[in-house]
């Protein structure tokens, strides 16, 4: 093999590798598995929100907490964790 053939082979390998990388990054999100770090980060974020909510509303009864969460879910159409986050943020805003 002479130098020209080696350089062409390397360029071809780089091209194939680049195309494979591009296709792997631009697959539809539904087909791409979520990285473990993102799943763990979401779980950590969720537990942080729940912990903040419990701390802020520690003197509120269980029925009061559930009512508060339900009101936020109905008002904004969000999930339970997001409702806890919104309720906590509103409480902090109002009590500064």
PDB file of N, CA and C in Angstrom:
ATOM      1  N   UNK A   1       0.849  -1.189   0.000  1.00  0.00           N
ATOM      2  CA  UNK A   1       0.000   0.000   0.000  1.00  0.00           C
ATOM      3  C   UNK A   1       0.879   1.232   0.000  1.00  0.00           C
ATOM      4  N   UNK A   2       0.524   2.114  -0.859  1.00  0.00           N
ATOM      5  CA  UNK A   2       1.275   3.364  -0.853  1.00  0.00           C
ATOM      6  C   UNK A   2       0.546   4.415  -0.023  1.00  0.00           C
ATOM      7  N   UNK A   3       1.112   5.564   0.124  1.00  0.00           N
ATOM      8  CA  UNK A   3       0.604   6.616   0.997  1.00  0.00           C
ATOM      9  C   UNK A   3      -0.780   7.102   0.574  1.00  0.00           C
ATOM     10  N   UNK A   4      -1.027   7.195  -0.699  1.00  0.00           N
ATOM     11  CA  UNK A   4      -2.310   7.682  -1.201  1.00  0.00           C
ATOM     12  C   UNK A   4      -3.436   6.727  -0.780  1.00  0.00           C
ATOM     13  N   UNK A   5      -3.201   5.435  -0.893  1.00  0.00           N
ATOM     14  CA  UNK A   5      -4.213   4.458  -0.507  1.00  0.00           C
ATOM     15  C   UNK A   5      -4.484   4.502   1.007  1.00  0.00           C
ATOM     16  N   UNK A   6      -3.467   4.693   1.800  1.00  0.00           N
ATOM     17  CA  UNK A   6      -3.632   4.783   3.252  1.00  0.00           C
ATOM     18  C   UNK A   6      -4.448   6.015   3.616  1.00  0.00           C
ATOM     19  N   UNK A   7      -4.142   7.147   3.010  1.00  0.00           N
ATOM     20  CA  UNK A   7      -4.866   8.382   3.286  1.00  0.00           C
ATOM     21  C   UNK A   7      -6.324   8.238   2.855  1.00  0.00           C
ATOM     22  N   UNK A   8      -6.576   7.644   1.705  1.00  0.00           N
ATOM     23  CA  UNK A   8      -7.950   7.438   1.249  1.00  0.00           C
ATOM     24  C   UNK A   8      -8.710   6.489   2.183  1.00  0.00           C
ATOM     25  N   UNK A   9      -8.057   5.446   2.660  1.00  0.00           N
ATOM     26  CA  UNK A   9      -8.701   4.515   3.579  1.00  0.00           C
ATOM     27  C   UNK A   9      -9.058   5.221   4.897  1.00  0.00           C
ATOM     28  N   UNK A  10      -8.161   6.052   5.405  1.00  0.00           N
ATOM     29  CA  UNK A  10      -8.436   6.809   6.624  1.00  0.00           C
ATOM     30  C   UNK A  10      -9.590   7.788   6.419  1.00  0.00           C
ATOM     31  N   UNK A  11      -9.615   8.467   5.279  1.00  0.00           N
ATOM     32  CA  UNK A  11     -10.713   9.388   4.992  1.00  0.00           C
ATOM     33  C   UNK A  11     -12.042   8.650   4.892  1.00  0.00           C
ATOM     34  N   UNK A  12     -12.028   7.481   4.277  1.00  0.00           N
ATOM     35  CA  UNK A  12     -13.237   6.677   4.170  1.00  0.00           C
ATOM     36  C   UNK A  12     -13.715   6.235   5.557  1.00  0.00           C
ATOM     37  N   UNK A  13     -12.783   5.806   6.413  1.00  0.00           N
ATOM     38  CA  UNK A  13     -13.145   5.425   7.779  1.00  0.00           C
ATOM     39  C   UNK A  13     -13.727   6.612   8.551  1.00  0.00           C
ATOM     40  N   UNK A  14     -13.123   7.776   8.416  1.00  0.00           N
ATOM     41  CA  UNK A  14     -13.641   8.966   9.086  1.00  0.00           C
ATOM     42  C   UNK A  14     -15.031   9.322   8.571  1.00  0.00           C
ATOM     43  N   UNK A  15     -15.251   9.195   7.288  1.00  0.00           N
ATOM     44  CA  UNK A  15     -16.551   9.495   6.702  1.00  0.00           C
ATOM     45  C   UNK A  15     -17.618   8.537   7.236  1.00  0.00           C
ATOM     46  N   UNK A  16     -17.314   7.250   7.231  1.00  0.00           N
ATOM     47  CA  UNK A  16     -18.268   6.253   7.725  1.00  0.00           C
ATOM     48  C   UNK A  16     -18.536   6.481   9.208  1.00  0.00           C
ATOM     49  N   UNK A  17     -17.512   6.745   9.997  1.00  0.00           N
ATOM     50  CA  UNK A  17     -17.688   7.013  11.421  1.00  0.00           C
ATOM     51  C   UNK A  17     -18.517   8.264  11.658  1.00  0.00           C
ATOM     52  N   UNK A  18     -18.281   9.310  10.872  1.00  0.00           N
ATOM     53  CA  UNK A  18     -19.046  10.546  11.010  1.00  0.00           C
ATOM     54  C   UNK A  18     -20.515  10.357  10.676  1.00  0.00           C
ATOM     55  N   UNK A  19     -20.789   9.610   9.624  1.00  0.00           N
ATOM     56  CA  UNK A  19     -22.181   9.346   9.241  1.00  0.00           C
ATOM     57  C   UNK A  19     -22.867   8.514  10.327  1.00  0.00           C
ATOM     58  N   UNK A  20     -22.189   7.512  10.852  1.00  0.00           N
ATOM     59  CA  UNK A  20     -22.772   6.678  11.913  1.00  0.00           C
ATOM     60  C   UNK A  20     -23.056   7.519  13.161  1.00  0.00           C
ATOM     61  N   UNK A  21     -22.140   8.394  13.535  1.00  0.00           N
ATOM     62  CA  UNK A  21     -22.348   9.262  14.701  1.00  0.00           C
ATOM     63  C   UNK A  21     -23.522  10.209  14.471  1.00  0.00           C
ATOM     64  N   UNK A  22     -23.571  10.802  13.280  1.00  0.00           N
ATOM     65  CA  UNK A  22     -24.662  11.725  12.963  1.00  0.00           C
ATOM     66  C   UNK A  22     -26.012  11.020  13.048  1.00  0.00           C
ATOM     67  N   UNK A  23     -26.106   9.844  12.470  1.00  0.00           N
ATOM     68  CA  UNK A  23     -27.366   9.105  12.502  1.00  0.00           C
ATOM     69  C   UNK A  23     -27.746   8.687  13.914  1.00  0.00           C
ATOM     70  N   UNK A  24     -26.763   8.340  14.724  1.00  0.00           N
ATOM     71  CA  UNK A  24     -27.085   7.939  16.099  1.00  0.00           C
ATOM     72  C   UNK A  24     -27.567   9.129  16.928  1.00  0.00           C
ATOM     73  N   UNK A  25     -27.108  10.326  16.622  1.00  0.00           N
ATOM     74  CA  UNK A  25     -27.522  11.515  17.372  1.00  0.00           C
ATOM     75  C   UNK A  25     -28.843  12.092  16.887  1.00  0.00           C
ATOM     76  N   UNK A  26     -29.231  11.788  15.682  1.00  0.00           N
ATOM     77  CA  UNK A  26     -30.438  12.379  15.115  1.00  0.00           C
ATOM     78  C   UNK A  26     -31.566  11.378  14.911  1.00  0.00           C
ATOM     79  N   UNK A  27     -31.515  10.277  15.658  1.00  0.00           N
ATOM     80  CA  UNK A  27     -32.643   9.344  15.661  1.00  0.00           C
ATOM     81  C   UNK A  27     -33.806   9.993  16.369  1.00  0.00           C
ATOM     82  N   UNK A  28     -35.018   9.585  16.066  1.00  0.00           N
ATOM     83  CA  UNK A  28     -36.164  10.113  16.813  1.00  0.00           C
ATOM     84  C   UNK A  28     -36.010   9.814  18.305  1.00  0.00           C
ATOM     85  N   UNK A  29     -36.443  10.759  19.138  1.00  0.00           N
ATOM     86  CA  UNK A  29     -36.271  10.636  20.587  1.00  0.00           C
ATOM     87  C   UNK A  29     -36.935   9.373  21.137  1.00  0.00           C
ATOM     88  N   UNK A  30     -38.064   8.968  20.570  1.00  0.00           N
ATOM     89  CA  UNK A  30     -38.777   7.797  21.080  1.00  0.00           C
ATOM     90  C   UNK A  30     -37.969   6.516  20.885  1.00  0.00           C
ATOM     91  N   UNK A  31     -37.136   6.468  19.853  1.00  0.00           N
ATOM     92  CA  UNK A  31     -36.354   5.269  19.583  1.00  0.00           C
ATOM     93  C   UNK A  31     -35.062   5.228  20.385  1.00  0.00           C
ATOM     94  N   UNK A  32     -34.633   6.374  20.906  1.00  0.00           N
ATOM     95  CA  UNK A  32     -33.373   6.448  21.627  1.00  0.00           C
ATOM     96  C   UNK A  32     -33.622   6.197  23.111  1.00  0.00           C
ATOM     97  N   UNK A  33     -32.933   5.241  23.696  1.00  0.00           N
ATOM     98  CA  UNK A  33     -33.138   4.994  25.133  1.00  0.00           C
ATOM     99  C   UNK A  33     -32.609   6.167  25.950  1.00  0.00           C
ATOM    100  N   UNK A  34     -33.304   6.467  27.026  1.00  0.00           N
ATOM    101  CA  UNK A  34     -32.878   7.558  27.897  1.00  0.00           C
ATOM    102  C   UNK A  34     -31.612   7.140  28.633  1.00  0.00           C
ATOM    103  N   UNK A  35     -30.630   8.025  28.696  1.00  0.00           N
ATOM    104  CA  UNK A  35     -29.410   7.690  29.436  1.00  0.00           C
ATOM    105  C   UNK A  35     -29.730   7.473  30.915  1.00  0.00           C
ATOM    106  N   UNK A  36     -28.999   6.590  31.526  1.00  0.00           N
ATOM    107  CA  UNK A  36     -29.234   6.286  32.937  1.00  0.00           C
ATOM    108  C   UNK A  36     -29.058   7.521  33.800  1.00  0.00           C
ATOM    109  N   UNK A  37     -28.132   8.392  33.430  1.00  0.00           N
ATOM    110  CA  UNK A  37     -27.905   9.593  34.239  1.00  0.00           C
ATOM    111  C   UNK A  37     -29.124  10.491  34.210  1.00  0.00           C
ATOM    112  N   UNK A  38     -29.804  10.600  33.075  1.00  0.00           N
ATOM    113  CA  UNK A  38     -30.990  11.447  32.997  1.00  0.00           C
ATOM    114  C   UNK A  38     -32.112  10.859  33.850  1.00  0.00           C
ATOM    115  N   UNK A  39     -32.279   9.526  33.797  1.00  0.00           N
ATOM    116  CA  UNK A  39     -33.313   8.889  34.609  1.00  0.00           C
ATOM    117  C   UNK A  39     -33.031   9.101  36.085  1.00  0.00           C
ATOM    118  N   UNK A  40     -31.777   8.928  36.498  1.00  0.00           N
ATOM    119  CA  UNK A  40     -31.433   9.117  37.904  1.00  0.00           C
ATOM    120  C   UNK A  40     -31.552  10.577  38.298  1.00  0.00           C
ATOM    121  N   UNK A  41     -31.199  11.481  37.396  1.00  0.00           N
ATOM    122  CA  UNK A  41     -31.322  12.908  37.697  1.00  0.00           C
ATOM    123  C   UNK A  41     -32.789  13.280  37.860  1.00  0.00           C
ATOM    124  N   UNK A  42     -33.668  12.719  37.014  1.00  0.00           N
ATOM    125  CA  UNK A  42     -35.099  12.997  37.152  1.00  0.00           C
ATOM    126  C   UNK A  42     -35.626  12.479  38.483  1.00  0.00           C
ATOM    127  N   UNK A  43     -35.175  11.290  38.886  1.00  0.00           N
ATOM    128  CA  UNK A  43     -35.617  10.745  40.162  1.00  0.00           C
ATOM    129  C   UNK A  43     -35.091  11.589  41.309  1.00  0.00           C
ATOM    130  N   UNK A  44     -33.862  12.047  41.207  1.00  0.00           N
ATOM    131  CA  UNK A  44     -33.307  12.904  42.247  1.00  0.00           C
ATOM    132  C   UNK A  44     -34.033  14.232  42.319  1.00  0.00           C
ATOM    133  N   UNK A  45     -34.359  14.794  41.161  1.00  0.00           N
ATOM    134  CA  UNK A  45     -35.082  16.060  41.119  1.00  0.00           C
ATOM    135  C   UNK A  45     -36.469  15.879  41.717  1.00  0.00           C
ATOM    136  N   UNK A  46     -37.098  14.759  41.389  1.00  0.00           N
ATOM    137  CA  UNK A  46     -38.436  14.487  41.906  1.00  0.00           C
ATOM    138  C   UNK A  46     -38.402  14.362  43.430  1.00  0.00           C
ATOM    139  N   UNK A  47     -37.415  13.659  43.961  1.00  0.00           N
ATOM    140  CA  UNK A  47     -37.349  13.500  45.412  1.00  0.00           C
ATOM    141  C   UNK A  47     -37.010  14.826  46.089  1.00  0.00           C
ATOM    142  N   UNK A  48     -36.194  15.673  45.430  1.00  0.00           N
ATOM    143  CA  UNK A  48     -35.897  17.001  45.981  1.00  0.00           C
ATOM    144  C   UNK A  48     -37.164  17.837  46.070  1.00  0.00           C
ATOM    145  N   UNK A  49     -37.977  17.788  45.042  1.00  0.00           N
ATOM    146  CA  UNK A  49     -39.226  18.550  45.025  1.00  0.00           C
ATOM    147  C   UNK A  49     -40.158  18.042  46.109  1.00  0.00           C
ATOM    148  N   UNK A  50     -40.275  16.734  46.224  1.00  0.00           N
ATOM    149  CA  UNK A  50     -41.148  16.160  47.256  1.00  0.00           C
ATOM    150  C   UNK A  50     -40.654  16.518  48.654  1.00  0.00           C
ATOM    151  N   UNK A  51     -39.345  16.496  48.856  1.00  0.00           N
ATOM    152  CA  UNK A  51     -38.767  16.839  50.153  1.00  0.00           C
ATOM    153  C   UNK A  51     -39.036  18.309  50.481  1.00  0.00           C
ATOM    154  N   UNK A  52     -38.841  19.195  49.496  1.00  0.00           N
ATOM    155  CA  UNK A  52     -39.133  20.620  49.713  1.00  0.00           C
ATOM    156  C   UNK A  52     -40.602  20.825  50.053  1.00  0.00           C
ATOM    157  N   UNK A  53     -41.471  20.159  49.319  1.00  0.00           N
ATOM    158  CA  UNK A  53     -42.911  20.298  49.553  1.00  0.00           C
ATOM    159  C   UNK A  53     -43.251  19.852  50.975  1.00  0.00           C
ATOM    160  N   UNK A  54     -42.727  18.717  51.405  1.00  0.00           N
ATOM    161  CA  UNK A  54     -43.015  18.218  52.747  1.00  0.00           C
ATOM    162  C   UNK A  54     -42.481  19.161  53.821  1.00  0.00           C
ATOM    163  N   UNK A  55     -41.312  19.752  53.565  1.00  0.00           N
ATOM    164  CA  UNK A  55     -40.722  20.662  54.544  1.00  0.00           C
ATOM    165  C   UNK A  55     -41.519  21.956  54.639  1.00  0.00           C
ATOM    166  N   UNK A  56     -41.893  22.517  53.481  1.00  0.00           N
ATOM    167  CA  UNK A  56     -42.621  23.784  53.470  1.00  0.00           C
ATOM    168  C   UNK A  56     -44.014  23.621  54.079  1.00  0.00           C
ATOM    169  N   UNK A  57     -44.673  22.523  53.763  1.00  0.00           N
ATOM    170  CA  UNK A  57     -46.040  22.321  54.231  1.00  0.00           C
ATOM    171  C   UNK A  57     -46.101  21.288  55.371  1.00  0.00           C
ATOM    172  N   UNK A  58     -45.082  21.274  56.202  1.00  0.00           N
ATOM    173  CA  UNK A  58     -45.014  20.277  57.279  1.00  0.00           C
ATOM    174  C   UNK A  58     -46.133  20.452  58.305  1.00  0.00           C
ATOM    175  N   UNK A  59     -46.636  21.659  58.476  1.00  0.00           N
ATOM    176  CA  UNK A  59     -47.688  21.898  59.465  1.00  0.00           C
ATOM    177  C   UNK A  59     -49.085  21.749  58.861  1.00  0.00           C
ATOM    178  N   UNK A  60     -49.159  21.391  57.594  1.00  0.00           N
ATOM    179  CA  UNK A  60     -50.438  21.208  56.916  1.00  0.00           C
ATOM    180  C   UNK A  60     -50.853  19.747  57.019  1.00  0.00           C
ATOM    181  N   UNK A  61     -52.134  19.511  57.198  1.00  0.00           N
ATOM    182  CA  UNK A  61     -52.622  18.128  57.304  1.00  0.00           C
ATOM    183  C   UNK A  61     -52.451  17.396  55.974  1.00  0.00           C
ATOM    184  N   UNK A  62     -52.520  16.082  56.018  1.00  0.00           N
ATOM    185  CA  UNK A  62     -52.394  15.266  54.800  1.00  0.00           C
ATOM    186  C   UNK A  62     -53.499  15.619  53.806  1.00  0.00           C
ATOM    187  N   UNK A  63     -54.719  15.850  54.323  1.00  0.00           N
ATOM    188  CA  UNK A  63     -55.826  16.227  53.436  1.00  0.00           C
ATOM    189  C   UNK A  63     -55.571  17.600  52.819  1.00  0.00           C
ATOM    190  N   UNK A  64     -55.009  18.509  53.577  1.00  0.00           N
ATOM    191  CA  UNK A  64     -54.690  19.833  53.059  1.00  0.00           C
ATOM    192  C   UNK A  64     -53.639  19.775  51.972  1.00  0.00           C
ATOM    193  N   UNK A  65     -52.627  18.943  52.173  1.00  0.00           N
ATOM    194  CA  UNK A  65     -51.575  18.781  51.158  1.00  0.00           C
ATOM    195  C   UNK A  65     -52.154  18.192  49.880  1.00  0.00           C
ATOM    196  N   UNK A  66     -52.983  17.162  50.030  1.00  0.00           N
ATOM    197  CA  UNK A  66     -53.598  16.538  48.855  1.00  0.00           C
ATOM    198  C   UNK A  66     -54.491  17.530  48.119  1.00  0.00           C
ATOM    199  N   UNK A  67     -55.246  18.315  48.868  1.00  0.00           N
ATOM    200  CA  UNK A  67     -56.102  19.330  48.246  1.00  0.00           C
ATOM    201  C   UNK A  67     -55.296  20.360  47.491  1.00  0.00           C
ATOM    202  N   UNK A  68     -54.186  20.775  48.084  1.00  0.00           N
ATOM    203  CA  UNK A  68     -53.308  21.740  47.432  1.00  0.00           C
ATOM    204  C   UNK A  68     -52.735  21.179  46.133  1.00  0.00           C
ATOM    205  N   UNK A  69     -52.282  19.948  46.189  1.00  0.00           N
ATOM    206  CA  UNK A  69     -51.734  19.297  44.990  1.00  0.00           C
ATOM    207  C   UNK A  69     -52.820  19.166  43.919  1.00  0.00           C
ATOM    208  N   UNK A  70     -54.012  18.732  44.313  1.00  0.00           N
ATOM    209  CA  UNK A  70     -55.123  18.568  43.362  1.00  0.00           C
ATOM    210  C   UNK A  70     -55.474  19.897  42.705  1.00  0.00           C
ATOM    211  N   UNK A  71     -55.535  20.974  43.504  1.00  0.00           N
ATOM    212  CA  UNK A  71     -55.864  22.289  42.938  1.00  0.00           C
ATOM    213  C   UNK A  71     -54.852  22.702  41.883  1.00  0.00           C
ATOM    214  N   UNK A  72     -53.555  22.500  42.172  1.00  0.00           N
ATOM    215  CA  UNK A  72     -52.529  22.867  41.197  1.00  0.00           C
ATOM    216  C   UNK A  72     -52.617  21.987  39.956  1.00  0.00           C
ATOM    217  N   UNK A  73     -52.899  20.706  40.146  1.00  0.00           N
ATOM    218  CA  UNK A  73     -53.011  19.806  38.996  1.00  0.00           C
ATOM    219  C   UNK A  73     -54.198  20.210  38.124  1.00  0.00           C
ATOM    220  N   UNK A  74     -55.324  20.554  38.753  1.00  0.00           N
ATOM    221  CA  UNK A  74     -56.504  20.971  37.990  1.00  0.00           C
ATOM    222  C   UNK A  74     -56.284  22.318  37.318  1.00  0.00           C
ATOM    223  N   UNK A  75     -55.627  23.233  38.029  1.00  0.00           N
ATOM    224  CA  UNK A  75     -55.417  24.585  37.508  1.00  0.00           C
ATOM    225  C   UNK A  75     -54.477  24.605  36.308  1.00  0.00           C
ATOM    226  N   UNK A  76     -53.393  23.830  36.383  1.00  0.00           N
ATOM    227  CA  UNK A  76     -52.374  23.895  35.332  1.00  0.00           C
ATOM    228  C   UNK A  76     -52.338  22.672  34.426  1.00  0.00           C
ATOM    229  N   UNK A  77     -52.990  21.585  34.823  1.00  0.00           N
ATOM    230  CA  UNK A  77     -52.965  20.373  34.003  1.00  0.00           C
ATOM    231  C   UNK A  77     -51.626  19.660  34.055  1.00  0.00           C
ATOM    232  N   UNK A  78     -50.890  19.851  35.145  1.00  0.00           N
ATOM    233  CA  UNK A  78     -49.568  19.237  35.250  1.00  0.00           C
ATOM    234  C   UNK A  78     -49.640  17.952  36.082  1.00  0.00           C
ATOM    235  N   UNK A  79     -48.493  17.289  36.189  1.00  0.00           N
ATOM    236  CA  UNK A  79     -48.449  16.075  36.998  1.00  0.00           C
ATOM    237  C   UNK A  79     -48.239  16.423  38.472  1.00  0.00           C
ATOM    238  N   UNK A  80     -48.247  15.410  39.299  1.00  0.00           N
ATOM    239  CA  UNK A  80     -48.197  15.590  40.750  1.00  0.00           C
ATOM    240  C   UNK A  80     -46.910  16.281  41.215  1.00  0.00           C
ATOM    241  N   UNK A  81     -45.776  15.853  40.685  1.00  0.00           N
ATOM    242  CA  UNK A  81     -44.496  16.444  41.089  1.00  0.00           C
ATOM    243  C   UNK A  81     -44.433  17.909  40.719  1.00  0.00           C
ATOM    244  N   UNK A  82     -44.874  18.233  39.506  1.00  0.00           N
ATOM    245  CA  UNK A  82     -44.871  19.629  39.071  1.00  0.00           C
ATOM    246  C   UNK A  82     -45.816  20.467  39.927  1.00  0.00           C
ATOM    247  N   UNK A  83     -46.939  19.897  40.331  1.00  0.00           N
ATOM    248  CA  UNK A  83     -47.883  20.607  41.197  1.00  0.00           C
ATOM    249  C   UNK A  83     -47.236  20.916  42.546  1.00  0.00           C
ATOM    250  N   UNK A  84     -46.461  19.974  43.074  1.00  0.00           N
ATOM    251  CA  UNK A  84     -45.754  20.214  44.334  1.00  0.00           C
ATOM    252  C   UNK A  84     -44.741  21.342  44.176  1.00  0.00           C
ATOM    253  N   UNK A  85     -44.021  21.324  43.062  1.00  0.00           N
ATOM    254  CA  UNK A  85     -43.026  22.372  42.807  1.00  0.00           C
ATOM    255  C   UNK A  85     -43.684  23.733  42.703  1.00  0.00           C
ATOM    256  N   UNK A  86     -44.781  23.819  41.974  1.00  0.00           N
ATOM    257  CA  UNK A  86     -45.480  25.094  41.808  1.00  0.00           C
ATOM    258  C   UNK A  86     -46.039  25.609  43.125  1.00  0.00           C
ATOM    259  N   UNK A  87     -46.605  24.726  43.933  1.00  0.00           N
ATOM    260  CA  UNK A  87     -47.151  25.132  45.231  1.00  0.00           C
ATOM    261  C   UNK A  87     -46.044  25.652  46.141  1.00  0.00           C
ATOM    262  N   UNK A  88     -44.906  24.974  46.132  1.00  0.00           N
ATOM    263  CA  UNK A  88     -43.780  25.402  46.952  1.00  0.00           C
ATOM    264  C   UNK A  88     -43.256  26.760  46.493  1.00  0.00           C
ATOM    265  N   UNK A  89     -43.122  26.940  45.178  1.00  0.00           N
ATOM    266  CA  UNK A  89     -42.647  28.219  44.654  1.00  0.00           C
ATOM    267  C   UNK A  89     -43.600  29.349  45.006  1.00  0.00           C
ATOM    268  N   UNK A  90     -44.891  29.110  44.883  1.00  0.00           N
ATOM    269  CA  UNK A  90     -45.870  30.152  45.224  1.00  0.00           C
ATOM    270  C   UNK A  90     -45.784  30.504  46.698  1.00  0.00           C
ATOM    271  N   UNK A  91     -45.667  29.501  47.553  1.00  0.00           N
ATOM    272  CA  UNK A  91     -45.564  29.756  48.982  1.00  0.00           C
ATOM    273  C   UNK A  91     -44.347  30.598  49.294  1.00  0.00           C
ATOM    274  N   UNK A  92     -43.213  30.255  48.681  1.00  0.00           N
ATOM    275  CA  UNK A  92     -41.973  31.018  48.917  1.00  0.00           C
ATOM    276  C   UNK A  92     -42.091  32.442  48.402  1.00  0.00           C
ATOM    277  N   UNK A  93     -42.732  32.606  47.251  1.00  0.00           N
ATOM    278  CA  UNK A  93     -42.937  33.956  46.690  1.00  0.00           C
ATOM    279  C   UNK A  93     -43.786  34.812  47.642  1.00  0.00           C
ATOM    280  N   UNK A  94     -44.839  34.212  48.164  1.00  0.00           N
ATOM    281  CA  UNK A  94     -45.761  34.945  49.027  1.00  0.00           C
ATOM    282  C   UNK A  94     -45.202  35.214  50.413  1.00  0.00           C
ATOM    283  N   UNK A  95     -44.204  34.462  50.837  1.00  0.00           N
ATOM    284  CA  UNK A  95     -43.706  34.578  52.205  1.00  0.00           C
ATOM    285  C   UNK A  95     -42.286  35.125  52.266  1.00  0.00           C
ATOM    286  N   UNK A  96     -41.939  35.968  51.369  1.00  0.00           N
ATOM    287  CA  UNK A  96     -40.603  36.592  51.408  1.00  0.00           C
ATOM    288  C   UNK A  96     -40.625  37.803  52.256  1.00  0.00           C
TER     289      UNK A  96
END
